[in-house]
Amino acid sequence: MTSEEIAKKIVNVASQLKTEDNEVCISELCQRGDDWNEKAKAVNIELKNLCSNSNLSFFLCNNENIIPSSHLNNSKLHLNVKGTKLLQNNFTNLLNYWCFDIACKYNDCILEGNIDDIPQSPDIHTSTCFSDLRNV
């Protein structure tokens, strides 16, 4: 199967899950430590292209920060404990960004969509935007 065919199948599954009431996100494939790493990179390029032309978000979850020599087990395919924690942090960062963005839009906040402002302004969002969003 080509990289494009693989990416199309992934996007097809994600599209079937998308409704008006949810967001669907496709995670970038993690780097591999074997001969298939180049194909995984090519699939990621195709996923980015397909998602930019659809109603889906592409999670650039910094999976590029998962380094095969440090974050994979001996199989060079599966994440080790350190790699699993890093992937978890990548997903957590995405969810925090989405929650931040939604809370700011709901409250017409001046920081809307600027994830870089979260660490500098946590009290503003904790006490105002996020608490108000829970009442929706």
Short mmCIF file of N, CA and C in Angstrom, two decimals:
data_model
loop_
_atom_site.label_atom_id
_atom_site.label_comp_id
_atom_site.label_asym_id
_atom_site.label_seq_id
_atom_site.Cartn_x
_atom_site.Cartn_y
_atom_site.Cartn_z
N MET A 1 0.83 -1.17 0.00
CA MET A 1 0.00 0.00 0.00
C MET A 1 0.89 1.25 0.00
N THR A 2 0.49 2.26 -0.74
CA THR A 2 1.27 3.50 -0.78
C THR A 2 0.99 4.36 0.45
N SER A 3 1.85 5.32 0.67
CA SER A 3 1.66 6.26 1.78
C SER A 3 0.34 7.00 1.65
N GLU A 4 0.02 7.38 0.42
CA GLU A 4 -1.23 8.10 0.17
C GLU A 4 -2.43 7.22 0.49
N GLU A 5 -2.39 5.96 0.10
CA GLU A 5 -3.51 5.05 0.38
C GLU A 5 -3.70 4.84 1.88
N ILE A 6 -2.59 4.69 2.59
CA ILE A 6 -2.67 4.53 4.05
C ILE A 6 -3.29 5.76 4.68
N ALA A 7 -2.81 6.94 4.28
CA ALA A 7 -3.33 8.19 4.84
C ALA A 7 -4.82 8.35 4.53
N LYS A 8 -5.23 8.01 3.32
CA LYS A 8 -6.64 8.11 2.95
C LYS A 8 -7.51 7.20 3.82
N LYS A 9 -7.03 6.00 4.13
CA LYS A 9 -7.78 5.09 4.98
C LYS A 9 -7.92 5.64 6.39
N ILE A 10 -6.86 6.24 6.90
CA ILE A 10 -6.91 6.84 8.24
C ILE A 10 -7.90 8.00 8.27
N VAL A 11 -7.83 8.87 7.28
CA VAL A 11 -8.74 10.02 7.21
C VAL A 11 -10.18 9.55 7.01
N ASN A 12 -10.38 8.49 6.26
CA ASN A 12 -11.72 7.95 6.05
C ASN A 12 -12.34 7.50 7.37
N VAL A 13 -11.57 6.80 8.18
CA VAL A 13 -12.07 6.37 9.50
C VAL A 13 -12.41 7.59 10.36
N ALA A 14 -11.51 8.56 10.38
CA ALA A 14 -11.75 9.77 11.17
C ALA A 14 -12.98 10.52 10.68
N SER A 15 -13.17 10.59 9.38
CA SER A 15 -14.33 11.28 8.81
C SER A 15 -15.64 10.61 9.22
N GLN A 16 -15.62 9.30 9.34
CA GLN A 16 -16.82 8.58 9.76
C GLN A 16 -17.16 8.86 11.22
N LEU A 17 -16.17 9.24 12.00
CA LEU A 17 -16.39 9.54 13.42
C LEU A 17 -16.83 10.98 13.65
N LYS A 18 -16.60 11.85 12.69
CA LYS A 18 -16.90 13.28 12.83
C LYS A 18 -18.39 13.54 12.78
N THR A 19 -18.87 14.31 13.76
CA THR A 19 -20.25 14.78 13.78
C THR A 19 -20.24 16.28 14.05
N GLU A 20 -21.42 16.88 14.09
CA GLU A 20 -21.50 18.30 14.43
C GLU A 20 -21.16 18.55 15.89
N ASP A 21 -21.25 17.49 16.71
CA ASP A 21 -21.08 17.64 18.15
C ASP A 21 -19.69 17.28 18.66
N ASN A 22 -18.76 16.96 17.76
CA ASN A 22 -17.44 16.58 18.25
C ASN A 22 -16.34 17.13 17.35
N GLU A 23 -15.14 17.02 17.85
CA GLU A 23 -13.95 17.32 17.07
C GLU A 23 -13.23 16.00 16.85
N VAL A 24 -12.63 15.84 15.72
CA VAL A 24 -11.86 14.64 15.43
C VAL A 24 -10.44 15.07 15.12
N CYS A 25 -9.52 14.38 15.70
CA CYS A 25 -8.12 14.71 15.52
C CYS A 25 -7.36 13.46 15.10
N ILE A 26 -6.47 13.62 14.17
CA ILE A 26 -5.64 12.51 13.71
C ILE A 26 -4.23 12.76 14.21
N SER A 27 -3.68 11.79 14.90
CA SER A 27 -2.33 11.91 15.42
C SER A 27 -1.30 11.54 14.35
N GLU A 28 -0.26 12.28 14.35
CA GLU A 28 0.87 11.98 13.50
C GLU A 28 1.46 10.63 13.92
N LEU A 29 1.93 9.84 12.97
CA LEU A 29 2.59 8.59 13.30
C LEU A 29 3.92 8.87 13.99
N CYS A 30 4.23 8.09 15.00
CA CYS A 30 5.51 8.24 15.70
C CYS A 30 6.63 7.71 14.82
N GLN A 31 7.81 8.27 15.05
CA GLN A 31 8.98 7.77 14.35
C GLN A 31 9.24 6.32 14.75
N ARG A 32 9.80 5.60 13.84
CA ARG A 32 10.13 4.19 14.07
C ARG A 32 11.63 4.02 14.02
N GLY A 33 12.09 2.91 14.53
CA GLY A 33 13.52 2.63 14.51
C GLY A 33 13.89 1.55 13.53
N ASP A 34 12.98 1.27 12.59
CA ASP A 34 13.24 0.20 11.63
C ASP A 34 13.21 0.73 10.20
N ASP A 35 13.17 -0.16 9.25
CA ASP A 35 13.20 0.22 7.83
C ASP A 35 11.93 0.91 7.36
N TRP A 36 10.89 0.91 8.17
CA TRP A 36 9.61 1.51 7.77
C TRP A 36 9.49 2.97 8.19
N ASN A 37 10.52 3.52 8.81
CA ASN A 37 10.44 4.90 9.29
C ASN A 37 10.20 5.90 8.17
N GLU A 38 10.84 5.72 7.04
CA GLU A 38 10.66 6.66 5.92
C GLU A 38 9.22 6.63 5.41
N LYS A 39 8.62 5.45 5.40
CA LYS A 39 7.23 5.35 4.96
C LYS A 39 6.31 6.04 5.96
N ALA A 40 6.59 5.88 7.25
CA ALA A 40 5.79 6.56 8.28
C ALA A 40 5.87 8.07 8.09
N LYS A 41 7.05 8.58 7.80
CA LYS A 41 7.21 10.02 7.54
C LYS A 41 6.39 10.45 6.32
N ALA A 42 6.39 9.62 5.27
CA ALA A 42 5.62 9.93 4.06
C ALA A 42 4.13 9.91 4.35
N VAL A 43 3.68 8.98 5.19
CA VAL A 43 2.26 8.94 5.58
C VAL A 43 1.90 10.22 6.33
N ASN A 44 2.78 10.69 7.20
CA ASN A 44 2.51 11.93 7.93
C ASN A 44 2.35 13.11 6.99
N ILE A 45 3.17 13.18 5.97
CA ILE A 45 3.04 14.27 4.99
C ILE A 45 1.68 14.20 4.29
N GLU A 46 1.29 12.99 3.89
CA GLU A 46 -0.01 12.81 3.24
C GLU A 46 -1.15 13.15 4.20
N LEU A 47 -1.04 12.75 5.46
CA LEU A 47 -2.08 13.06 6.45
C LEU A 47 -2.24 14.58 6.60
N LYS A 48 -1.13 15.28 6.69
CA LYS A 48 -1.17 16.73 6.82
C LYS A 48 -1.90 17.35 5.63
N ASN A 49 -1.58 16.88 4.42
CA ASN A 49 -2.23 17.41 3.22
C ASN A 49 -3.71 17.11 3.19
N LEU A 50 -4.08 15.86 3.49
CA LEU A 50 -5.49 15.47 3.46
C LEU A 50 -6.29 16.20 4.52
N CYS A 51 -5.73 16.34 5.71
CA CYS A 51 -6.45 17.01 6.79
C CYS A 51 -6.63 18.49 6.53
N SER A 52 -5.66 19.10 5.88
CA SER A 52 -5.79 20.53 5.59
C SER A 52 -6.88 20.78 4.56
N ASN A 53 -7.24 19.75 3.79
CA ASN A 53 -8.29 19.87 2.79
C ASN A 53 -9.62 19.31 3.27
N SER A 54 -9.73 19.04 4.56
CA SER A 54 -10.97 18.47 5.09
C SER A 54 -11.39 19.23 6.33
N ASN A 55 -12.37 18.68 7.03
CA ASN A 55 -12.91 19.29 8.23
C ASN A 55 -12.23 18.74 9.48
N LEU A 56 -11.08 18.13 9.33
CA LEU A 56 -10.42 17.47 10.44
C LEU A 56 -9.21 18.27 10.90
N SER A 57 -8.89 18.12 12.16
CA SER A 57 -7.68 18.73 12.70
C SER A 57 -6.57 17.70 12.62
N PHE A 58 -5.40 18.16 12.26
CA PHE A 58 -4.25 17.26 12.27
C PHE A 58 -3.44 17.60 13.50
N PHE A 59 -3.28 16.64 14.36
CA PHE A 59 -2.57 16.83 15.60
C PHE A 59 -1.08 16.78 15.35
N LEU A 60 -0.48 17.92 15.23
CA LEU A 60 0.97 17.97 15.12
C LEU A 60 1.49 17.86 16.54
N CYS A 61 1.33 16.66 17.08
CA CYS A 61 1.53 16.44 18.51
C CYS A 61 2.99 16.34 18.89
N ASN A 62 3.84 16.96 18.09
CA ASN A 62 5.26 16.92 18.37
C ASN A 62 5.75 15.49 18.51
N ASN A 63 5.11 14.58 17.78
CA ASN A 63 5.61 13.21 17.81
C ASN A 63 7.00 13.14 17.20
N GLU A 64 7.41 14.21 16.53
CA GLU A 64 8.77 14.27 16.04
C GLU A 64 9.76 14.31 17.20
N ASN A 65 9.24 14.64 18.40
CA ASN A 65 10.12 14.65 19.57
C ASN A 65 10.30 13.25 20.15
N ILE A 66 9.63 12.27 19.58
CA ILE A 66 9.82 10.88 19.99
C ILE A 66 10.96 10.31 19.14
N ILE A 67 12.08 10.10 19.79
CA ILE A 67 13.30 9.69 19.11
C ILE A 67 13.48 8.19 19.27
N PRO A 68 13.59 7.46 18.16
CA PRO A 68 13.68 6.00 18.25
C PRO A 68 14.74 5.50 19.23
N SER A 69 15.92 6.09 19.24
CA SER A 69 17.00 5.59 20.10
C SER A 69 16.74 5.81 21.58
N SER A 70 15.85 6.75 21.92
CA SER A 70 15.58 7.06 23.32
C SER A 70 14.20 6.63 23.80
N HIS A 71 13.24 6.56 22.88
CA HIS A 71 11.85 6.40 23.30
C HIS A 71 11.17 5.12 22.82
N LEU A 72 11.92 4.26 22.14
CA LEU A 72 11.36 2.99 21.70
C LEU A 72 12.01 1.85 22.47
N ASN A 73 11.26 0.74 22.61
CA ASN A 73 11.85 -0.43 23.27
C ASN A 73 12.76 -1.17 22.29
N ASN A 74 13.21 -2.33 22.66
CA ASN A 74 14.17 -3.07 21.83
C ASN A 74 13.63 -3.47 20.47
N SER A 75 12.30 -3.51 20.33
CA SER A 75 11.72 -3.87 19.03
C SER A 75 11.91 -2.77 17.99
N LYS A 76 12.27 -1.57 18.46
CA LYS A 76 12.41 -0.38 17.63
C LYS A 76 11.09 0.02 16.97
N LEU A 77 10.00 -0.43 17.55
CA LEU A 77 8.68 -0.14 17.02
C LEU A 77 7.76 0.40 18.11
N HIS A 78 7.74 -0.22 19.26
CA HIS A 78 6.83 0.16 20.34
C HIS A 78 7.51 1.11 21.31
N LEU A 79 6.71 2.02 21.86
CA LEU A 79 7.24 3.00 22.81
C LEU A 79 7.65 2.32 24.11
N ASN A 80 8.74 2.81 24.70
CA ASN A 80 9.10 2.39 26.04
C ASN A 80 8.36 3.29 27.03
N VAL A 81 8.62 3.15 28.32
CA VAL A 81 7.91 3.94 29.33
C VAL A 81 8.13 5.43 29.11
N LYS A 82 9.36 5.82 28.84
CA LYS A 82 9.68 7.24 28.61
C LYS A 82 8.94 7.76 27.37
N GLY A 83 8.92 6.96 26.31
CA GLY A 83 8.22 7.36 25.08
C GLY A 83 6.72 7.45 25.28
N THR A 84 6.16 6.54 26.07
CA THR A 84 4.72 6.56 26.35
C THR A 84 4.35 7.82 27.11
N LYS A 85 5.18 8.20 28.07
CA LYS A 85 4.92 9.43 28.84
C LYS A 85 5.02 10.66 27.94
N LEU A 86 5.97 10.64 27.02
CA LEU A 86 6.12 11.76 26.09
C LEU A 86 4.91 11.86 25.17
N LEU A 87 4.44 10.73 24.65
CA LEU A 87 3.24 10.74 23.81
C LEU A 87 2.03 11.22 24.61
N GLN A 88 1.92 10.79 25.86
CA GLN A 88 0.83 11.25 26.72
C GLN A 88 0.89 12.76 26.87
N ASN A 89 2.08 13.31 27.08
CA ASN A 89 2.23 14.77 27.19
C ASN A 89 1.83 15.46 25.89
N ASN A 90 2.15 14.86 24.75
CA ASN A 90 1.77 15.44 23.47
C ASN A 90 0.25 15.55 23.35
N PHE A 91 -0.45 14.47 23.73
CA PHE A 91 -1.91 14.49 23.68
C PHE A 91 -2.48 15.47 24.69
N THR A 92 -1.91 15.51 25.88
CA THR A 92 -2.37 16.43 26.92
C THR A 92 -2.23 17.87 26.45
N ASN A 93 -1.13 18.18 25.80
CA ASN A 93 -0.93 19.54 25.27
C ASN A 93 -2.00 19.91 24.26
N LEU A 94 -2.36 18.97 23.40
CA LEU A 94 -3.42 19.24 22.43
C LEU A 94 -4.74 19.51 23.14
N LEU A 95 -5.09 18.66 24.09
CA LEU A 95 -6.36 18.84 24.81
C LEU A 95 -6.37 20.16 25.56
N ASN A 96 -5.26 20.51 26.18
CA ASN A 96 -5.18 21.80 26.88
C ASN A 96 -5.38 22.95 25.91
N TYR A 97 -4.78 22.85 24.73
CA TYR A 97 -4.93 23.90 23.73
C TYR A 97 -6.39 24.02 23.30
N TRP A 98 -7.04 22.89 23.01
CA TRP A 98 -8.44 22.94 22.59
C TRP A 98 -9.32 23.51 23.68
N CYS A 99 -9.10 23.07 24.93
CA CYS A 99 -9.90 23.60 26.04
C CYS A 99 -9.67 25.09 26.20
N PHE A 100 -8.42 25.51 26.10
CA PHE A 100 -8.07 26.93 26.19
C PHE A 100 -8.78 27.72 25.10
N ASP A 101 -8.71 27.21 23.87
CA ASP A 101 -9.31 27.91 22.74
C ASP A 101 -10.83 27.99 22.87
N ILE A 102 -11.46 26.89 23.27
CA ILE A 102 -12.92 26.88 23.44
C ILE A 102 -13.33 27.81 24.56
N ALA A 103 -12.62 27.75 25.69
CA ALA A 103 -12.96 28.61 26.83
C ALA A 103 -12.83 30.08 26.45
N CYS A 104 -11.78 30.41 25.73
CA CYS A 104 -11.58 31.80 25.33
C CYS A 104 -12.65 32.27 24.35
N LYS A 105 -13.02 31.41 23.39
CA LYS A 105 -14.08 31.79 22.44
C LYS A 105 -15.39 32.00 23.17
N TYR A 106 -15.70 31.14 24.13
CA TYR A 106 -16.94 31.25 24.88
C TYR A 106 -16.98 32.56 25.66
N ASN A 107 -15.84 32.98 26.18
CA ASN A 107 -15.77 34.17 27.01
C ASN A 107 -15.28 35.40 26.26
N ASP A 108 -15.14 35.30 24.93
CA ASP A 108 -14.66 36.41 24.12
C ASP A 108 -13.36 36.98 24.69
N CYS A 109 -12.46 36.09 25.02
CA CYS A 109 -11.20 36.45 25.68
C CYS A 109 -10.20 37.01 24.67
N ILE A 110 -9.39 37.95 25.10
CA ILE A 110 -8.39 38.55 24.22
C ILE A 110 -7.25 37.58 23.91
N LEU A 111 -7.11 36.51 24.70
CA LEU A 111 -6.02 35.55 24.48
C LEU A 111 -6.44 34.41 23.56
N GLU A 112 -7.63 34.47 23.01
CA GLU A 112 -8.17 33.38 22.21
C GLU A 112 -7.16 32.87 21.19
N GLY A 113 -6.96 31.55 21.20
CA GLY A 113 -6.13 30.91 20.19
C GLY A 113 -4.64 31.09 20.36
N ASN A 114 -4.22 31.79 21.42
CA ASN A 114 -2.78 32.01 21.61
C ASN A 114 -2.29 31.13 22.74
N ILE A 115 -1.95 29.92 22.42
CA ILE A 115 -1.53 28.95 23.43
C ILE A 115 -0.31 29.41 24.21
N ASP A 116 0.51 30.26 23.61
CA ASP A 116 1.70 30.74 24.30
C ASP A 116 1.36 31.56 25.53
N ASP A 117 0.13 32.08 25.60
CA ASP A 117 -0.26 32.90 26.75
C ASP A 117 -0.76 32.08 27.93
N ILE A 118 -0.95 30.79 27.75
CA ILE A 118 -1.47 29.99 28.87
C ILE A 118 -0.54 30.04 30.08
N PRO A 119 0.76 29.77 29.95
CA PRO A 119 1.61 29.78 31.15
C PRO A 119 1.69 31.15 31.81
N GLN A 120 1.62 32.22 31.03
CA GLN A 120 1.74 33.55 31.61
C GLN A 120 0.43 34.01 32.27
N SER A 121 -0.69 33.38 31.91
CA SER A 121 -1.97 33.86 32.41
C SER A 121 -2.86 32.76 32.96
N PRO A 122 -2.33 31.82 33.72
CA PRO A 122 -3.18 30.70 34.14
C PRO A 122 -4.32 31.14 35.05
N ASP A 123 -4.10 32.13 35.91
CA ASP A 123 -5.15 32.54 36.85
C ASP A 123 -6.34 33.15 36.12
N ILE A 124 -6.09 33.90 35.06
CA ILE A 124 -7.17 34.50 34.29
C ILE A 124 -8.09 33.42 33.76
N HIS A 125 -7.51 32.39 33.18
CA HIS A 125 -8.31 31.35 32.55
C HIS A 125 -8.89 30.36 33.55
N THR A 126 -8.15 30.10 34.61
CA THR A 126 -8.66 29.17 35.62
C THR A 126 -9.88 29.77 36.30
N SER A 127 -9.79 31.03 36.64
CA SER A 127 -10.89 31.63 37.39
C SER A 127 -12.02 32.15 36.51
N THR A 128 -11.73 32.48 35.28
CA THR A 128 -12.75 33.08 34.44
C THR A 128 -13.19 32.16 33.31
N CYS A 129 -12.35 32.01 32.30
CA CYS A 129 -12.75 31.29 31.10
C CYS A 129 -13.12 29.84 31.38
N PHE A 130 -12.25 29.11 32.07
CA PHE A 130 -12.52 27.69 32.27
C PHE A 130 -13.68 27.46 33.21
N SER A 131 -13.81 28.24 34.26
CA SER A 131 -14.92 28.01 35.19
C SER A 131 -16.25 28.37 34.53
N ASP A 132 -16.28 29.42 33.71
CA ASP A 132 -17.51 29.77 33.01
C ASP A 132 -17.89 28.70 31.99
N LEU A 133 -16.92 28.08 31.36
CA LEU A 133 -17.20 27.07 30.36
C LEU A 133 -17.88 25.86 30.97
N ARG A 134 -17.58 25.54 32.22
CA ARG A 134 -18.19 24.38 32.87
C ARG A 134 -19.70 24.56 33.02
N ASN A 135 -20.17 25.78 32.98
CA ASN A 135 -21.60 26.06 33.15
C ASN A 135 -22.38 26.00 31.84
N VAL A 136 -21.70 25.75 30.74
CA VAL A 136 -22.37 25.72 29.44
C VAL A 136 -23.23 24.46 29.33
#
